[in-house]
Amino acid sequence: MDTVVAARLPRPSRTDLVLAAGFTAAVVVGALLVAGGQDRYRPLDVAGVLLIGLAAGTTVGWHRAAPLWSLGAATVLVNGYLLAGFPYGPVLLCLVIAVFEVARQQPLRRSALACGIAAAISSGTMLVRLLTDGGASPLLAVVWATWIALPWSLGALVHVADAARRRSRADLVARAALQERARLAGEVHDIAGHAFALITMQAGVAMLVFDEQPEQARRSLAAVQETSGTALAELRRMLDSLHPRPGAATDPAGVPGLGDLVRRVRAGGLPVEVTVDGDRPVPGSLAGGVYRVVQEALTNVLRHAGPTTARVSVRTTPAELVVEVADQGAGIAGPPGRGLTVMRRRVDQLGGELTAGPYEDGFRVVARLPMPAAER
């Protein structure tokens, strides 16, 4: 039972213990130095000074781990010290430190109540001490109360500032979460929306021609199977971007799923050359956009360029990330298709710029994405 109770007691940090040792030494040395100039007060021997120094150091040692307990102990110590008639000395500062820490850590109402009680008790004690001494103005008790109110005011200001910083950080985290949810929603929309549209169309065709054209129905069902498999692989790739799998380090530029995408395109008959330039991997916040640009660009090459080769380049600099996909085919004929629209929307969401058009003997897509501030 004693072990359980001891485990629940707050423990001061190593820094607090060092501070407590330093404060103990300061109280002992200070009390010995000031005692000589206050002969009319009750004298303290060396043992008494050491005991009071240890008691004051103990309250300081726990002032952050258990601020209310520290305040209570400091109040008892300081008031007992004053009522005993000992010389004024640095031991009084332990109450100031405890008041400041309570105001810094505790809610304003609680700290105001606790520190107000401590100030009222110690001010009354100081008044009694001044009246007993004779010749001292009782107004010094008001000065003492002000001396207690000052650290509370400073601690309360720090408390309010810390709370504002915490709220600001919470707002930043909430906004980042909303942006991430929007990004994931866009990913799911691009993957599932396109796949379901194709599946619905091919399934409808299969139902219409199932009896009269079984071969066509078989081809439509095969397209459904291929499209659903591709969509499933895309969803897995998106999940990998959230929880990278062990093999994700083999993906070019550290973009989850990019290696698998290139292998699938190569297996489909399109030679793809991938180059990565830069010392740093693609930041996680940009990885989905990079993957989508490369995927849609290579899909356009497969659909429109004819026999050709493709080149994928990912280049990172401290300021931006540049993704380039180029081919040596005939180029895209006609108005821009869905792939370019998807790429442009994704790049716009990331604050970047997309250019696409004829280049040398083929077609080139270039996406420029600004690096997140934390990565610069």
mmCIF file of C-alpha atoms in Angstrom:
data_model
loop_
_atom_site.group_PDB
_atom_site.id
_atom_site.type_symbol
_atom_site.label_atom_id
_atom_site.label_comp_id
_atom_site.label_asym_id
_atom_site.label_seq_id
_atom_site.Cartn_x
_atom_site.Cartn_y
_atom_site.Cartn_z
ATOM 1 C CA MET A 1 0.000 0.000 0.000
ATOM 2 C CA ASP A 2 2.814 2.421 0.859
ATOM 3 C CA THR A 3 4.413 1.694 -2.511
ATOM 4 C CA VAL A 4 1.182 2.578 -4.339
ATOM 5 C CA VAL A 5 0.799 5.841 -2.426
ATOM 6 C CA ALA A 6 4.422 6.775 -3.050
ATOM 7 C CA ALA A 7 4.045 6.046 -6.747
ATOM 8 C CA ARG A 8 1.177 8.513 -6.931
ATOM 9 C CA LEU A 9 3.115 11.362 -5.349
ATOM 10 C CA PRO A 10 4.433 13.874 -7.889
ATOM 11 C CA ARG A 11 8.160 13.777 -8.287
ATOM 12 C CA PRO A 12 10.250 16.855 -9.036
ATOM 13 C CA SER A 13 12.460 16.832 -12.089
ATOM 14 C CA ARG A 14 16.230 16.797 -11.923
ATOM 15 C CA THR A 15 16.248 20.483 -12.836
ATOM 16 C CA ASP A 16 13.932 21.257 -9.921
ATOM 17 C CA LEU A 17 16.164 19.314 -7.542
ATOM 18 C CA VAL A 18 19.180 21.301 -8.693
ATOM 19 C CA LEU A 19 17.179 24.523 -8.270
ATOM 20 C CA ALA A 20 16.116 23.410 -4.800
ATOM 21 C CA ALA A 21 19.722 22.736 -3.816
ATOM 22 C CA GLY A 22 20.777 26.142 -5.097
ATOM 23 C CA PHE A 23 17.930 27.881 -3.283
ATOM 24 C CA THR A 24 18.764 26.031 -0.064
ATOM 25 C CA ALA A 25 22.344 27.228 -0.285
ATOM 26 C CA ALA A 26 21.198 30.784 -1.025
ATOM 27 C CA VAL A 27 18.855 30.784 1.987
ATOM 28 C CA VAL A 28 21.552 29.460 4.317
ATOM 29 C CA VAL A 29 24.214 31.899 3.144
ATOM 30 C CA GLY A 30 21.764 34.823 3.008
ATOM 31 C CA ALA A 31 20.385 34.128 6.484
ATOM 32 C CA LEU A 32 23.889 34.044 7.950
ATOM 33 C CA LEU A 33 24.817 37.296 6.220
ATOM 34 C CA VAL A 34 21.707 39.333 7.162
ATOM 35 C CA ALA A 35 21.484 38.043 10.728
ATOM 36 C CA GLY A 36 24.381 40.232 11.817
ATOM 37 C CA GLY A 37 22.521 43.438 10.948
ATOM 38 C CA GLN A 38 19.303 42.466 12.771
ATOM 39 C CA ASP A 39 20.431 41.967 16.334
ATOM 40 C CA ARG A 40 17.080 42.847 17.862
ATOM 41 C CA TYR A 41 15.422 39.775 16.372
ATOM 42 C CA ARG A 42 15.513 36.252 17.658
ATOM 43 C CA PRO A 43 18.874 34.763 16.712
ATOM 44 C CA LEU A 44 19.280 31.605 14.636
ATOM 45 C CA ASP A 45 22.074 29.131 15.173
ATOM 46 C CA VAL A 46 23.704 27.274 12.327
ATOM 47 C CA ALA A 47 21.510 24.200 12.814
ATOM 48 C CA GLY A 48 18.381 26.325 12.692
ATOM 49 C CA VAL A 49 19.552 28.064 9.550
ATOM 50 C CA LEU A 50 20.234 24.704 7.898
ATOM 51 C CA LEU A 51 16.779 23.354 8.829
ATOM 52 C CA ILE A 52 15.020 26.446 7.512
ATOM 53 C CA GLY A 53 17.129 26.382 4.344
ATOM 54 C CA LEU A 54 16.235 22.726 3.746
ATOM 55 C CA ALA A 55 12.540 23.435 4.342
ATOM 56 C CA ALA A 56 12.581 26.389 1.945
ATOM 57 C CA GLY A 57 14.507 24.373 -0.648
ATOM 58 C CA THR A 58 11.958 21.566 -0.369
ATOM 59 C CA THR A 59 9.072 23.912 -1.188
ATOM 60 C CA VAL A 60 11.007 25.187 -4.203
ATOM 61 C CA GLY A 61 11.873 21.629 -5.287
ATOM 62 C CA TRP A 62 8.173 20.739 -5.569
ATOM 63 C CA HIS A 63 6.956 24.110 -6.838
ATOM 64 C CA ARG A 64 6.395 22.788 -10.379
ATOM 65 C CA ALA A 65 5.543 19.151 -9.644
ATOM 66 C CA ALA A 66 2.955 20.035 -6.963
ATOM 67 C CA PRO A 67 2.394 23.801 -6.999
ATOM 68 C CA LEU A 68 -0.577 23.913 -4.608
ATOM 69 C CA TRP A 69 1.190 21.732 -2.052
ATOM 70 C CA SER A 70 4.287 23.877 -2.460
ATOM 71 C CA LEU A 71 2.238 27.023 -1.882
ATOM 72 C CA GLY A 72 0.674 25.570 1.267
ATOM 73 C CA ALA A 73 4.043 24.479 2.651
ATOM 74 C CA ALA A 74 5.663 27.821 1.800
ATOM 75 C CA THR A 75 2.804 29.693 3.472
ATOM 76 C CA VAL A 76 3.186 27.669 6.665
ATOM 77 C CA LEU A 77 6.970 28.037 6.630
ATOM 78 C CA VAL A 78 7.027 31.798 5.992
ATOM 79 C CA ASN A 79 4.289 32.612 8.497
ATOM 80 C CA GLY A 80 5.866 30.406 11.144
ATOM 81 C CA TYR A 81 9.221 32.013 10.494
ATOM 82 C CA LEU A 82 7.783 35.519 10.850
ATOM 83 C CA LEU A 83 5.751 34.732 13.978
ATOM 84 C CA ALA A 84 8.811 33.133 15.592
ATOM 85 C CA GLY A 85 10.547 36.512 15.378
ATOM 86 C CA PHE A 86 13.525 35.403 13.290
ATOM 87 C CA PRO A 87 15.391 37.987 11.180
ATOM 88 C CA TYR A 88 14.053 38.902 7.776
ATOM 89 C CA GLY A 89 15.881 36.953 5.105
ATOM 90 C CA PRO A 90 15.758 35.205 1.716
ATOM 91 C CA VAL A 91 13.542 32.436 3.080
ATOM 92 C CA LEU A 92 10.610 34.749 2.360
ATOM 93 C CA LEU A 93 11.245 34.339 -1.381
ATOM 94 C CA CYS A 94 10.024 30.722 -1.356
ATOM 95 C CA LEU A 95 6.475 32.044 -0.969
ATOM 96 C CA VAL A 96 6.956 34.388 -3.935
ATOM 97 C CA ILE A 97 8.178 31.492 -6.098
ATOM 98 C CA ALA A 98 5.262 29.277 -5.061
ATOM 99 C CA VAL A 99 2.711 32.013 -5.802
ATOM 100 C CA PHE A 100 4.129 32.580 -9.284
ATOM 101 C CA GLU A 101 4.067 28.871 -10.150
ATOM 102 C CA VAL A 102 0.506 28.377 -8.919
ATOM 103 C CA ALA A 103 -0.639 31.311 -11.045
ATOM 104 C CA ARG A 104 1.276 29.939 -14.049
ATOM 105 C CA GLN A 105 -0.106 26.412 -13.861
ATOM 106 C CA GLN A 106 -3.555 26.625 -12.326
ATOM 107 C CA PRO A 107 -6.776 28.107 -13.759
ATOM 108 C CA LEU A 108 -7.148 31.763 -12.928
ATOM 109 C CA ARG A 109 -10.001 31.374 -10.437
ATOM 110 C CA ARG A 110 -8.270 28.578 -8.545
ATOM 111 C CA SER A 111 -4.929 30.363 -8.458
ATOM 112 C CA ALA A 112 -6.549 33.643 -7.390
ATOM 113 C CA LEU A 113 -8.342 31.867 -4.518
ATOM 114 C CA ALA A 114 -5.281 29.922 -3.341
ATOM 115 C CA CYS A 115 -2.881 32.837 -3.643
ATOM 116 C CA GLY A 116 -5.410 35.213 -2.148
ATOM 117 C CA ILE A 117 -5.678 33.023 0.944
ATOM 118 C CA ALA A 118 -1.895 32.796 1.189
ATOM 119 C CA ALA A 119 -1.574 36.578 0.757
ATOM 120 C CA ALA A 120 -4.238 37.303 3.373
ATOM 121 C CA ILE A 121 -2.664 34.993 5.942
ATOM 122 C CA SER A 122 0.880 36.221 5.348
ATOM 123 C CA SER A 123 -0.237 39.876 5.320
ATOM 124 C CA GLY A 124 -1.953 39.385 8.680
ATOM 125 C CA THR A 125 1.152 37.690 10.004
ATOM 126 C CA MET A 126 3.315 40.524 8.700
ATOM 127 C CA LEU A 127 1.038 43.075 10.355
ATOM 128 C CA VAL A 128 1.350 41.291 13.698
ATOM 129 C CA ARG A 129 5.111 41.131 13.229
ATOM 130 C CA LEU A 130 5.342 44.861 12.468
ATOM 131 C CA LEU A 131 3.176 45.819 15.437
ATOM 132 C CA THR A 132 5.255 43.583 17.685
ATOM 133 C CA ASP A 133 8.521 45.069 16.435
ATOM 134 C CA GLY A 134 7.399 48.612 17.169
ATOM 135 C CA GLY A 135 8.492 51.602 15.174
ATOM 136 C CA ALA A 136 7.589 50.010 11.834
ATOM 137 C CA SER A 137 4.673 51.346 9.840
ATOM 138 C CA PRO A 138 1.700 48.978 9.440
ATOM 139 C CA LEU A 139 1.597 50.131 5.821
ATOM 140 C CA LEU A 140 4.470 47.751 5.251
ATOM 141 C CA ALA A 141 1.877 44.952 5.470
ATOM 142 C CA VAL A 142 0.193 46.462 2.405
ATOM 143 C CA VAL A 143 3.566 46.559 0.692
ATOM 144 C CA TRP A 144 3.981 42.876 1.555
ATOM 145 C CA ALA A 145 0.542 42.064 0.095
ATOM 146 C CA THR A 146 1.528 43.902 -3.081
ATOM 147 C CA TRP A 147 4.773 41.936 -3.117
ATOM 148 C CA ILE A 148 2.661 38.743 -3.168
ATOM 149 C CA ALA A 149 0.236 40.091 -5.794
ATOM 150 C CA LEU A 150 3.036 40.932 -8.215
ATOM 151 C CA PRO A 151 4.243 37.340 -8.829
ATOM 152 C CA TRP A 152 0.612 36.202 -9.107
ATOM 153 C CA SER A 153 0.002 38.814 -11.806
ATOM 154 C CA LEU A 154 3.103 37.756 -13.722
ATOM 155 C CA GLY A 155 2.218 34.072 -13.410
ATOM 156 C CA ALA A 156 -1.345 34.732 -14.548
ATOM 157 C CA LEU A 157 -0.063 36.570 -17.626
ATOM 158 C CA VAL A 158 2.183 33.609 -18.474
ATOM 159 C CA HIS A 159 -0.762 31.249 -17.928
ATOM 160 C CA VAL A 160 -2.952 33.218 -20.328
ATOM 161 C CA ALA A 161 -0.177 33.387 -22.921
ATOM 162 C CA ASP A 162 0.448 29.624 -22.665
ATOM 163 C CA ALA A 163 -3.256 28.919 -23.063
ATOM 164 C CA ALA A 164 -3.380 31.117 -26.157
ATOM 165 C CA ARG A 165 -0.415 29.252 -27.644
ATOM 166 C CA ARG A 166 -2.051 25.904 -26.934
ATOM 167 C CA ARG A 167 -5.275 27.047 -28.602
ATOM 168 C CA SER A 168 -3.294 28.280 -31.588
ATOM 169 C CA ARG A 169 -1.508 24.938 -31.905
ATOM 170 C CA ALA A 170 -4.835 23.107 -31.581
ATOM 171 C CA ASP A 171 -6.306 25.281 -34.339
ATOM 172 C CA LEU A 172 -3.321 24.533 -36.575
ATOM 173 C CA VAL A 173 -3.701 20.809 -35.956
ATOM 174 C CA ALA A 174 -7.437 20.999 -36.664
ATOM 175 C CA ARG A 175 -6.852 22.894 -39.910
ATOM 176 C CA ALA A 176 -4.182 20.409 -40.944
ATOM 177 C CA ALA A 177 -6.585 17.560 -40.220
ATOM 178 C CA LEU A 178 -9.291 19.228 -42.316
ATOM 179 C CA GLN A 179 -6.849 19.728 -45.190
ATOM 180 C CA GLU A 180 -5.744 16.108 -44.953
ATOM 181 C CA ARG A 181 -9.361 14.919 -44.961
ATOM 182 C CA ALA A 182 -10.023 17.077 -48.011
ATOM 183 C CA ARG A 183 -6.966 15.612 -49.717
ATOM 184 C CA LEU A 184 -8.065 12.069 -48.928
ATOM 185 C CA ALA A 185 -11.590 12.846 -50.102
ATOM 186 C CA GLY A 186 -10.143 14.086 -53.391
ATOM 187 C CA GLU A 187 -8.053 10.924 -53.699
ATOM 188 C CA VAL A 188 -11.048 8.675 -53.058
ATOM 189 C CA HIS A 189 -13.180 10.703 -55.458
ATOM 190 C CA ASP A 190 -10.580 10.423 -58.222
ATOM 191 C CA ILE A 191 -10.073 6.700 -57.654
ATOM 192 C CA ALA A 192 -13.565 5.484 -56.887
ATOM 193 C CA GLY A 193 -15.522 7.914 -59.057
ATOM 194 C CA HIS A 194 -13.651 7.042 -62.231
ATOM 195 C CA ALA A 195 -13.602 3.319 -61.457
ATOM 196 C CA PHE A 196 -17.287 3.105 -60.582
ATOM 197 C CA ALA A 197 -18.252 5.008 -63.709
ATOM 198 C CA LEU A 198 -16.352 2.513 -65.874
ATOM 199 C CA ILE A 199 -17.666 -0.470 -63.920
ATOM 200 C CA THR A 200 -21.263 0.768 -64.236
ATOM 201 C CA MET A 201 -20.880 1.304 -67.953
ATOM 202 C CA GLN A 202 -19.206 -2.042 -68.642
ATOM 203 C CA ALA A 203 -21.648 -3.923 -66.411
ATOM 204 C CA GLY A 204 -24.562 -2.331 -68.276
ATOM 205 C CA VAL A 205 -23.063 -3.354 -71.607
ATOM 206 C CA ALA A 206 -22.567 -6.914 -70.342
ATOM 207 C CA MET A 207 -26.208 -7.127 -69.248
ATOM 208 C CA LEU A 208 -27.464 -5.875 -72.638
ATOM 209 C CA VAL A 209 -25.433 -8.244 -74.794
ATOM 210 C CA PHE A 210 -25.158 -11.202 -72.421
ATOM 211 C CA ASP A 211 -27.499 -13.449 -74.462
ATOM 212 C CA GLU A 212 -26.778 -12.339 -78.054
ATOM 213 C CA GLN A 213 -23.066 -11.440 -77.805
ATOM 214 C CA PRO A 214 -21.516 -13.511 -75.042
ATOM 215 C CA GLU A 215 -18.007 -12.688 -76.238
ATOM 216 C CA GLN A 216 -18.652 -8.961 -75.875
ATOM 217 C CA ALA A 217 -20.213 -9.567 -72.462
ATOM 218 C CA ARG A 218 -17.094 -11.497 -71.468
ATOM 219 C CA ARG A 219 -14.880 -8.605 -72.546
ATOM 220 C CA SER A 220 -17.028 -6.147 -70.589
ATOM 221 C CA LEU A 221 -16.835 -8.289 -67.465
ATOM 222 C CA ALA A 222 -13.069 -8.593 -67.916
ATOM 223 C CA ALA A 223 -12.914 -4.780 -68.063
ATOM 224 C CA VAL A 224 -14.957 -4.626 -64.856
ATOM 225 C CA GLN A 225 -12.505 -7.015 -63.209
ATOM 226 C CA GLU A 226 -9.497 -5.033 -64.380
ATOM 227 C CA THR A 227 -10.967 -1.677 -63.371
ATOM 228 C CA SER A 228 -11.990 -2.887 -59.914
ATOM 229 C CA GLY A 229 -8.564 -4.441 -59.372
ATOM 230 C CA THR A 230 -6.850 -1.215 -60.404
ATOM 231 C CA ALA A 231 -9.106 0.816 -58.109
ATOM 232 C CA LEU A 232 -8.364 -1.531 -55.216
ATOM 233 C CA ALA A 233 -4.627 -1.178 -55.850
ATOM 234 C CA GLU A 234 -5.046 2.612 -55.898
ATOM 235 C CA LEU A 235 -6.876 2.583 -52.579
ATOM 236 C CA ARG A 236 -4.135 0.426 -51.085
ATOM 237 C CA ARG A 237 -1.567 2.877 -52.404
ATOM 238 C CA MET A 238 -3.446 5.729 -50.736
ATOM 239 C CA LEU A 239 -3.496 3.834 -47.440
ATOM 240 C CA ASP A 240 0.229 3.175 -47.826
ATOM 241 C CA SER A 241 0.770 6.922 -47.991
ATOM 242 C CA LEU A 242 -0.801 7.160 -44.518
ATOM 243 C CA HIS A 243 0.889 4.062 -43.080
ATOM 244 C CA PRO A 244 3.914 3.283 -45.254
ATOM 245 C CA ARG A 245 4.534 -0.402 -45.760
ATOM 246 C CA PRO A 246 8.036 -1.865 -45.153
ATOM 247 C CA GLY A 247 8.862 -1.908 -48.851
ATOM 248 C CA ALA A 248 7.875 1.700 -49.453
ATOM 249 C CA ALA A 249 11.508 2.791 -49.280
ATOM 250 C CA THR A 250 12.020 1.261 -52.776
ATOM 251 C CA ASP A 251 9.530 3.695 -54.325
ATOM 252 C CA PRO A 252 11.212 6.420 -56.418
ATOM 253 C CA ALA A 253 11.657 9.652 -54.424
ATOM 254 C CA GLY A 254 9.872 7.974 -51.519
ATOM 255 C CA VAL A 255 6.416 8.387 -53.121
ATOM 256 C CA PRO A 256 4.261 5.466 -51.916
ATOM 257 C CA GLY A 257 3.021 3.302 -54.792
ATOM 258 C CA LEU A 258 5.044 5.044 -57.506
ATOM 259 C CA GLY A 259 7.280 2.020 -58.045
ATOM 260 C CA ASP A 260 4.246 -0.261 -58.453
ATOM 261 C CA LEU A 261 2.666 2.203 -60.879
ATOM 262 C CA VAL A 262 5.772 2.299 -63.081
ATOM 263 C CA ARG A 263 6.004 -1.510 -63.060
ATOM 264 C CA ARG A 264 2.363 -1.853 -64.122
ATOM 265 C CA VAL A 265 2.827 0.645 -66.946
ATOM 266 C CA ARG A 266 5.949 -1.149 -68.124
ATOM 267 C CA ALA A 267 4.086 -4.454 -68.010
ATOM 268 C CA GLY A 268 1.444 -2.830 -70.223
ATOM 269 C CA GLY A 269 4.062 -2.301 -72.913
ATOM 270 C CA LEU A 270 5.246 1.254 -72.307
ATOM 271 C CA PRO A 271 8.969 1.654 -71.507
ATOM 272 C CA VAL A 272 9.336 4.151 -68.675
ATOM 273 C CA GLU A 273 12.545 5.772 -67.491
ATOM 274 C CA VAL A 274 12.495 7.269 -63.992
ATOM 275 C CA THR A 275 15.043 9.774 -62.710
ATOM 276 C CA VAL A 276 15.173 11.378 -59.280
ATOM 277 C CA ASP A 277 17.219 14.502 -58.641
ATOM 278 C CA GLY A 278 17.600 15.898 -55.132
ATOM 279 C CA ASP A 279 18.853 14.838 -51.725
ATOM 280 C CA ARG A 280 15.507 14.855 -49.946
ATOM 281 C CA PRO A 281 12.469 12.591 -50.423
ATOM 282 C CA VAL A 282 9.104 13.984 -51.465
ATOM 283 C CA PRO A 283 7.258 15.327 -48.371
ATOM 284 C CA GLY A 284 4.245 13.272 -47.342
ATOM 285 C CA SER A 285 1.883 16.201 -47.948
ATOM 286 C CA LEU A 286 2.930 16.291 -51.621
ATOM 287 C CA ALA A 287 3.308 12.542 -52.251
ATOM 288 C CA GLY A 288 -0.342 12.019 -53.248
ATOM 289 C CA GLY A 289 -0.224 14.882 -55.734
ATOM 290 C CA VAL A 290 3.024 13.625 -57.277
ATOM 291 C CA TYR A 291 1.577 10.144 -57.666
ATOM 292 C CA ARG A 292 -1.613 11.468 -59.261
ATOM 293 C CA VAL A 293 0.272 13.642 -61.769
ATOM 294 C CA VAL A 294 2.530 10.763 -62.833
ATOM 295 C CA GLN A 295 -0.393 8.329 -63.008
ATOM 296 C CA GLU A 296 -2.608 10.541 -65.133
ATOM 297 C CA ALA A 297 0.279 11.611 -67.369
ATOM 298 C CA LEU A 298 1.347 8.001 -68.043
ATOM 299 C CA THR A 299 -2.279 7.021 -68.631
ATOM 300 C CA ASN A 300 -2.525 9.751 -71.256
ATOM 301 C CA VAL A 301 0.652 8.435 -72.889
ATOM 302 C CA LEU A 302 -0.813 4.953 -73.054
ATOM 303 C CA ARG A 303 -4.078 6.204 -74.531
ATOM 304 C CA HIS A 304 -2.943 8.828 -76.976
ATOM 305 C CA ALA A 305 0.764 8.706 -77.775
ATOM 306 C CA GLY A 306 0.971 5.404 -79.647
ATOM 307 C CA PRO A 307 4.281 3.460 -79.721
ATOM 308 C CA THR A 308 6.717 5.522 -77.689
ATOM 309 C CA THR A 309 8.768 5.722 -74.518
ATOM 310 C CA ALA A 310 8.079 7.835 -71.448
ATOM 311 C CA ARG A 311 10.384 9.679 -69.107
ATOM 312 C CA VAL A 312 9.441 10.528 -65.507
ATOM 313 C CA SER A 313 11.576 13.043 -63.608
ATOM 314 C CA VAL A 314 11.158 14.088 -59.975
ATOM 315 C CA ARG A 315 13.389 16.954 -58.849
ATOM 316 C CA THR A 316 13.432 18.464 -55.376
ATOM 317 C CA THR A 317 14.969 21.754 -54.312
ATOM 318 C CA PRO A 318 14.679 23.653 -51.026
ATOM 319 C CA ALA A 319 11.953 25.853 -52.547
ATOM 320 C CA GLU A 320 9.961 23.592 -54.868
ATOM 321 C CA LEU A 321 9.342 20.117 -56.225
ATOM 322 C CA VAL A 322 9.196 19.622 -59.992
ATOM 323 C CA VAL A 323 7.527 16.597 -61.592
ATOM 324 C CA GLU A 324 7.969 16.088 -65.332
ATOM 325 C CA VAL A 325 6.472 13.371 -67.541
ATOM 326 C CA ALA A 326 7.423 13.452 -71.234
ATOM 327 C CA ASP A 327 7.036 11.084 -74.164
ATOM 328 C CA GLN A 328 8.246 10.813 -77.761
ATOM 329 C CA GLY A 329 4.850 9.930 -79.269
ATOM 330 C CA ALA A 330 2.432 11.744 -81.535
ATOM 331 C CA GLY A 331 0.952 13.872 -78.761
ATOM 332 C CA ILE A 332 -2.621 14.456 -77.673
ATOM 333 C CA ALA A 333 -5.101 15.382 -80.341
ATOM 334 C CA GLY A 334 -8.319 17.228 -79.594
ATOM 335 C CA PRO A 335 -9.509 19.058 -76.479
ATOM 336 C CA PRO A 336 -7.991 18.366 -73.049
ATOM 337 C CA GLY A 337 -9.310 15.190 -71.462
ATOM 338 C CA ARG A 338 -10.227 14.207 -67.945
ATOM 339 C CA GLY A 339 -6.625 13.310 -67.038
ATOM 340 C CA LEU A 340 -5.362 16.858 -67.496
ATOM 341 C CA THR A 341 -8.337 18.176 -65.517
ATOM 342 C CA VAL A 342 -7.577 15.837 -62.629
ATOM 343 C CA MET A 343 -3.900 16.786 -62.644
ATOM 344 C CA ARG A 344 -4.624 20.508 -62.792
ATOM 345 C CA ARG A 345 -7.102 20.309 -59.918
ATOM 346 C CA ARG A 346 -4.704 18.352 -57.723
ATOM 347 C CA VAL A 347 -1.797 20.704 -58.439
ATOM 348 C CA ASP A 348 -4.002 23.735 -57.735
ATOM 349 C CA GLN A 349 -4.986 22.218 -54.359
ATOM 350 C CA LEU A 350 -1.309 22.025 -53.459
ATOM 351 C CA GLY A 351 -0.662 25.634 -54.499
ATOM 352 C CA GLY A 352 1.385 24.666 -57.555
ATOM 353 C CA GLU A 353 1.394 25.247 -61.289
ATOM 354 C CA LEU A 354 0.787 22.749 -64.105
ATOM 355 C CA THR A 355 1.836 23.153 -67.718
ATOM 356 C CA ALA A 356 1.105 20.641 -70.467
ATOM 357 C CA GLY A 357 1.674 20.758 -74.199
ATOM 358 C CA PRO A 358 3.751 19.611 -77.180
ATOM 359 C CA TYR A 359 7.458 19.300 -76.506
ATOM 360 C CA GLU A 360 10.093 18.398 -79.087
ATOM 361 C CA ASP A 361 8.717 15.272 -80.813
ATOM 362 C CA GLY A 362 6.138 14.417 -78.184
ATOM 363 C CA PHE A 363 4.156 15.772 -75.257
ATOM 364 C CA ARG A 364 5.252 16.964 -71.825
ATOM 365 C CA VAL A 365 3.521 17.573 -68.500
ATOM 366 C CA VAL A 366 5.332 19.642 -65.845
ATOM 367 C CA ALA A 367 4.015 20.222 -62.316
ATOM 368 C CA ARG A 368 5.753 22.683 -59.991
ATOM 369 C CA LEU A 369 4.773 22.348 -56.332
ATOM 370 C CA PRO A 370 6.011 24.632 -53.543
ATOM 371 C CA MET A 371 7.791 22.881 -50.713
ATOM 372 C CA PRO A 372 5.987 23.057 -47.343
ATOM 373 C CA ALA A 373 7.495 25.682 -45.055
ATOM 374 C CA ALA A 374 8.583 23.005 -42.574
ATOM 375 C CA GLU A 375 10.651 21.305 -45.283
ATOM 376 C CA ARG A 376 12.552 24.397 -46.429
#
